[in-house]
Coordinates of C-alpha atoms and ligand atoms in Angstrom, one line a residue:
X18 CA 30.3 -26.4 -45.8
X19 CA 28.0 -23.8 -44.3
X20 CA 29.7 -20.6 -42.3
X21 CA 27.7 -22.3 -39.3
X22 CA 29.3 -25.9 -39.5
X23 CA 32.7 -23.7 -39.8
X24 CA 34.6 -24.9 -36.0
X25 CA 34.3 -23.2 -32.8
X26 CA 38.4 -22.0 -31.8
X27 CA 39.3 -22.5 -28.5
X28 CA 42.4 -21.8 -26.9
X29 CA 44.2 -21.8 -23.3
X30 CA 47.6 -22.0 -21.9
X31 CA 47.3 -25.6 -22.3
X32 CA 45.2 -28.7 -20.8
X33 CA 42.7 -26.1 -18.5
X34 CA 40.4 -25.4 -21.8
X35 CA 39.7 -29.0 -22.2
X36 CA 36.8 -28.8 -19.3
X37 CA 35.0 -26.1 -21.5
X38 CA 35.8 -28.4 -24.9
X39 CA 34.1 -31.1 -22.6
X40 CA 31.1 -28.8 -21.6
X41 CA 30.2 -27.9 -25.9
X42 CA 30.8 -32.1 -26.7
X43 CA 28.1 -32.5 -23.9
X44 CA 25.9 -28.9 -24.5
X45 CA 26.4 -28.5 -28.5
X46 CA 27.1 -31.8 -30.0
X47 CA 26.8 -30.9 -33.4
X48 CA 29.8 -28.0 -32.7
X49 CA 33.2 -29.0 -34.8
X50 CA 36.1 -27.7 -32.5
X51 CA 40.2 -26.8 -32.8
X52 CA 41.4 -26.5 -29.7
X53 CA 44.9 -24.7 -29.1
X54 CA 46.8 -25.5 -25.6
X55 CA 49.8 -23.3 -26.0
X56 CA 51.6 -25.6 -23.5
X57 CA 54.9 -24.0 -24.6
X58 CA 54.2 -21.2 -22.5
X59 CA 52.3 -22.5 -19.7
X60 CA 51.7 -21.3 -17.1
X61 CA 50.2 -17.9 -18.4
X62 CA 49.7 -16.5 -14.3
X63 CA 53.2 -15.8 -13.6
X64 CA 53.8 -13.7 -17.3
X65 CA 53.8 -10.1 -17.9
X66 CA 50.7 -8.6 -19.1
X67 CA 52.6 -7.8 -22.1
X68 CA 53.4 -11.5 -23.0
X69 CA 50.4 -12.8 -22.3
X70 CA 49.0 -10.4 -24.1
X71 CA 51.4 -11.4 -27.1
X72 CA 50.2 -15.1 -26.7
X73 CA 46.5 -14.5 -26.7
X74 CA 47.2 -12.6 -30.1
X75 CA 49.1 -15.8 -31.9
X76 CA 46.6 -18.0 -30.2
X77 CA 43.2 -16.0 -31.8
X78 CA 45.8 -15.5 -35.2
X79 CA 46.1 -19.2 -35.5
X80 CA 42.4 -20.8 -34.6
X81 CA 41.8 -18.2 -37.7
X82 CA 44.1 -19.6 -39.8
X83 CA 42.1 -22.9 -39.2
X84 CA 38.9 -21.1 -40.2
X85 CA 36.8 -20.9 -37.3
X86 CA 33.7 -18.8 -37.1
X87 CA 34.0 -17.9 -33.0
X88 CA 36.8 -18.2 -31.1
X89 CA 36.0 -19.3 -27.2
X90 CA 39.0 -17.7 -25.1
X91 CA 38.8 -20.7 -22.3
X92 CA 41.7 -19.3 -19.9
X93 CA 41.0 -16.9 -17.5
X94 CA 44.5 -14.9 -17.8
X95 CA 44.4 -14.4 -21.2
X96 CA 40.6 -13.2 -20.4
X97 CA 41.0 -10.9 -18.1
X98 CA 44.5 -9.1 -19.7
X99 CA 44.3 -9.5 -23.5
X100 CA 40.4 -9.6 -24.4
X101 CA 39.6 -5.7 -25.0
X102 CA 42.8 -5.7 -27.2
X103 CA 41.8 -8.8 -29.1
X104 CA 38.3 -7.7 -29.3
X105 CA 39.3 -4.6 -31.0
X106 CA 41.8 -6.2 -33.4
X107 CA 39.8 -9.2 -34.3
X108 CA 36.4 -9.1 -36.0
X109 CA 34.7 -12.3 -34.9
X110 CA 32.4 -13.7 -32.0
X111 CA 34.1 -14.0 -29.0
X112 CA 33.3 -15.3 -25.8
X113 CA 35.3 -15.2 -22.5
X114 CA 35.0 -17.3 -19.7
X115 CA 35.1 -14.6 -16.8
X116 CA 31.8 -12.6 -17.4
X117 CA 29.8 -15.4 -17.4
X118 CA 31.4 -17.0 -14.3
X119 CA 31.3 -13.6 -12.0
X120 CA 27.0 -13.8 -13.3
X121 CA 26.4 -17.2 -12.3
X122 CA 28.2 -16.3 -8.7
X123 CA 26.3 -13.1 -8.9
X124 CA 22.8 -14.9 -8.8
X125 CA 24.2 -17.5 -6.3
X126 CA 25.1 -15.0 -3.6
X127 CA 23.1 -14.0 -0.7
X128 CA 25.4 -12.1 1.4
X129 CA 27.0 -10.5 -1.7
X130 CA 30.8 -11.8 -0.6
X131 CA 32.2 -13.6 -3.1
X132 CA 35.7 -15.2 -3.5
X133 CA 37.5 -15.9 -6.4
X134 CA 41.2 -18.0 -6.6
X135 CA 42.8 -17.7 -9.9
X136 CA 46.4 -17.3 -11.2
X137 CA 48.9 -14.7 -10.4
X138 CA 47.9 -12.5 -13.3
X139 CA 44.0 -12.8 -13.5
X140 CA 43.8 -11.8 -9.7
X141 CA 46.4 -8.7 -10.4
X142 CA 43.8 -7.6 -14.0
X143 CA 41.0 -6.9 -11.1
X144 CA 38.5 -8.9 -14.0
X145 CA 36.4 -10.4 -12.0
X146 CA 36.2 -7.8 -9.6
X147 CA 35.0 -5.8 -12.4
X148 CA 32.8 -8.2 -13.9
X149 CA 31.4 -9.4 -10.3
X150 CA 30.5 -5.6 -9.8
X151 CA 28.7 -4.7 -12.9
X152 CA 26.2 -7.9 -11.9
X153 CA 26.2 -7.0 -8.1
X154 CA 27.2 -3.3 -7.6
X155 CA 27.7 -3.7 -3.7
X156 CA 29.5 -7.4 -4.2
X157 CA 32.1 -7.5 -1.8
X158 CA 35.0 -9.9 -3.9
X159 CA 37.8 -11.6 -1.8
X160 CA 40.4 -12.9 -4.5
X161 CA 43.5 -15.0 -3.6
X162 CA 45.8 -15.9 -6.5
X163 CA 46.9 -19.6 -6.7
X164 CA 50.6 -20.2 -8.4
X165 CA 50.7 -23.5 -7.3
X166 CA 47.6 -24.7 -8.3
X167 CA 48.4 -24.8 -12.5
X168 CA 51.7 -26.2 -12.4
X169 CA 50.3 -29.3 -9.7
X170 CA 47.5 -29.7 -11.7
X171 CA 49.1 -30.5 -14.8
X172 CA 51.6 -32.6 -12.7
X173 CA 48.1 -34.7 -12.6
X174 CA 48.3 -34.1 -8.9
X175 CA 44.1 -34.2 -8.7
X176 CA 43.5 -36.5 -6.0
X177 CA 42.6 -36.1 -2.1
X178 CA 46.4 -38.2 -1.5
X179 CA 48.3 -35.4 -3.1
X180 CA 49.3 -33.8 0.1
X181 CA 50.7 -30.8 -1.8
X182 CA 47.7 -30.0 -3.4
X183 CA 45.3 -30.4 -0.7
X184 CA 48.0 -28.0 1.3
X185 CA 48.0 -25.1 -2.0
X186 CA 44.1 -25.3 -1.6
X187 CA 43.7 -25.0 1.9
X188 CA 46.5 -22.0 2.1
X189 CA 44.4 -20.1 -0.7
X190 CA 40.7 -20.9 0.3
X191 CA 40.5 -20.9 3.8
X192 CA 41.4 -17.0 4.5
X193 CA 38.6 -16.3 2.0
X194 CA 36.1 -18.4 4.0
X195 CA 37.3 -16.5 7.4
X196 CA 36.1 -13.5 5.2
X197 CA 32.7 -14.9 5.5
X198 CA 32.7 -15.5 1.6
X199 CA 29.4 -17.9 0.9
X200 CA 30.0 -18.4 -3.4
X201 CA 33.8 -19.2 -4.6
X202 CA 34.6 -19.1 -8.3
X203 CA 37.6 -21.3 -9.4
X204 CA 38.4 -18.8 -11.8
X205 CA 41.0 -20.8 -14.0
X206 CA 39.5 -23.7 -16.3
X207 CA 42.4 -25.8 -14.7
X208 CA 40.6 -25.6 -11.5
X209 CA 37.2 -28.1 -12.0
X210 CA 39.8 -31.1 -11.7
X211 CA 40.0 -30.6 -7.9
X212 CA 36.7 -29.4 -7.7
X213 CA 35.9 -32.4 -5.3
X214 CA 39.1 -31.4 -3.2
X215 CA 37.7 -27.8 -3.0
X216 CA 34.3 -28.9 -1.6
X217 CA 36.0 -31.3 0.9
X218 CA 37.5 -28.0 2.4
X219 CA 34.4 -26.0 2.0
X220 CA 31.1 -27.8 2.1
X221 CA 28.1 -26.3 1.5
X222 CA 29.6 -23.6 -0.1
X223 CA 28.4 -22.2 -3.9
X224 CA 31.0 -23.1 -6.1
X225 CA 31.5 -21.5 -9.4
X226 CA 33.6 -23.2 -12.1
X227 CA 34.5 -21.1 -14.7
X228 CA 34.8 -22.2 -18.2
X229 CA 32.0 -24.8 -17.9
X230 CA 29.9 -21.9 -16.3
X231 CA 30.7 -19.9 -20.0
X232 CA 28.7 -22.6 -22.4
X233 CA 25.4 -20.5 -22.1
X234 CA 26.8 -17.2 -23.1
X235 CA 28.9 -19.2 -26.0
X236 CA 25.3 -20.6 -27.5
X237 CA 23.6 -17.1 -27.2
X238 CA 26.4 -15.6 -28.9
X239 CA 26.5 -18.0 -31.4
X240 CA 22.9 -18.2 -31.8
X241 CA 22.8 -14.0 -32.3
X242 CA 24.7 -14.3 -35.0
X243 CA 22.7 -17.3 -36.7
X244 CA 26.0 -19.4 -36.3
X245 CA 24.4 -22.7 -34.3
X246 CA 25.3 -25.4 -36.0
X247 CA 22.4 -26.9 -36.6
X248 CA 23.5 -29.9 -39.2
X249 CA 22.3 -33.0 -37.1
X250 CA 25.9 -34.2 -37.8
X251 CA 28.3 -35.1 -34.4
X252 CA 30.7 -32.9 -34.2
X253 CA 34.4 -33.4 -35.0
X254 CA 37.5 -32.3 -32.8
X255 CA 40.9 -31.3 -33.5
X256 CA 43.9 -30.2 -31.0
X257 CA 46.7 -28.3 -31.6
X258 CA 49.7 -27.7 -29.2
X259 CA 52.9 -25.3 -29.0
X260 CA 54.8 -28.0 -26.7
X261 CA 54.8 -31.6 -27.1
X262 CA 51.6 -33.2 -28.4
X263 CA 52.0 -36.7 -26.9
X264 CA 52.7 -35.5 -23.7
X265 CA 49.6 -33.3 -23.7
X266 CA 47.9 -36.3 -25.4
X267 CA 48.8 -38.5 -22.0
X268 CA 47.5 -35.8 -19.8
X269 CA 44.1 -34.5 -21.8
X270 CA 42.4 -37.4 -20.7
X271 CA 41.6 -36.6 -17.6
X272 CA 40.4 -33.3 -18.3
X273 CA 38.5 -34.8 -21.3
X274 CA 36.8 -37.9 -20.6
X275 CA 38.0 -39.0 -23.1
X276 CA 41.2 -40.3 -24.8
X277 CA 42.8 -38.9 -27.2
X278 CA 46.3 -40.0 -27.2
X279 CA 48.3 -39.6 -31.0
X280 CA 45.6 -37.7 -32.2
X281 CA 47.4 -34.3 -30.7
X282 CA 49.1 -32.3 -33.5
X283 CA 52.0 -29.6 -33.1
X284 CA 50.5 -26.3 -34.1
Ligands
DGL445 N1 43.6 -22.2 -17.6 C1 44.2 -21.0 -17.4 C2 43.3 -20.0 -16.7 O1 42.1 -20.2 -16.8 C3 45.5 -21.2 -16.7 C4 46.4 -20.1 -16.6 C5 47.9 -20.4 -16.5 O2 48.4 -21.0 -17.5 O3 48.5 -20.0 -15.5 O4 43.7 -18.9 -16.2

């Protein structure tokens, strides 16, 4: 095997990742992938800096293990605390998922206010704020995190009759739209599940889903460093996870589109 066919890693806290493992299967077909979900410590938002710090380390040490040539860091928290450390401690491509979200939202603004919900701990790294600015130095970034929206979310509570939900989202998005905010970014990959629920509350609005929005930075970076896989083969996918693979193997579906029930592994 060629170092290009070598698998794109991928990891997250746990099902959120899957959206951007959909997005390569659609973008990159020929990509092999691992996929980590460390769903024994989900969710990553309400951790210390410090442990998720120490997760984002095993997670990059593992996909590695499996021999991957780039390693796609598909969770926002992990992005915006651990990457500088990981990118100093690990030699290989890696791409985020929050630059390339804050320059799509960037390029969508016309008033230059932009919001951003995302977990505890992404909001409290100032990331995106950071990222948002170096696109847009005068951006004016409203963030509100969202600790409910992980853990009901991976409940599978997606749909417009999940009162709860619809309640979470409303609480966190509507004081950002009094702000006069005209592009949101869902700046956690578990977020493009209620995507649809999120425009019923805003429509019209520029919405921003990170993780899908990171595919086009993930083929340059590839591409730089002549690591396309070009083989004309379909892809192949493997997934890994801390916690308990079938449950994780009920729930990927969804995020998925695809079923991959007992073919989940414990990492
Ligand atoms: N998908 C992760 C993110 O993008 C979820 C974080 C969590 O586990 O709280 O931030």
């Amino acid at each position: 095997m060629s170092f290009s066919e070598k698998p794109i890693g991928i990891f997250d806290s746990g099902l959120g990742g899957l959206t951007l493992v959909k997005a390569i299967k659609e973008k990159l077909p020929y990509e092999n992938i691992v996929y980590l979900g460390d769903s024994l410590n989900v969710p990553y938002g309400d951790k210390t800096p410090g442990q998720i710090t120490e997760f984002a380390f095993w997670n990059t040490q593992f996909l590695i293990e499996k021999g991957v040539k780039a390693v796609a860091i598909a969770c926002n928290t992990a992005d915006g605390t651990a990457r500088r450390e990981i990118q100093e401690c690990f030699t290989l491509p890696l791409v985020g998922v929050i630059a390339p979200a804050a320059e799509k939202a960037a390029s969508l603004t016309r008033n230059k206010k932009v919001g951003v919900i995302a977990t505890q701990a992404a909001v409290k790294s100032g990331a995106y704020e950071r990222a948002l600015r170096s696109y847009l130095a005068d951006c004016q970034v409203f963030s509100a995190p969202a600790p409910r929206l992980v853990p009901l979310i991976e409940a599978g509570k997606i749909t417009s009759e999940d009162s709860d939900t619809v309640e979470a989202l409303r609480e966190y998005i509507l004081p950002l739209r009094d702000k006069g905010i005209d592009t949101l970014i869902l700046g956690c990959t578990h977020y493009p599940l209620i995507l649809e629920l999120v425009k019923d509350i805003v429509p019209g609005m520029n919405i921003v889903c990170s993780g899908t929005a990171s595919i086009g930075a993930l083929t340059e970076k590839l591409r730089a460093a002549a690591l396309l896989n070009t083989s004309g083969v379909r892809g192949t996918a493997e997934y890994f996870v801390t916690g308990d693979p079938t449950e994780f193997g009920r729930h990927a579906g969804v995020f998925l589109g695809e079923n991959i029930e007992g073919k989940v592994q414990k990492a």
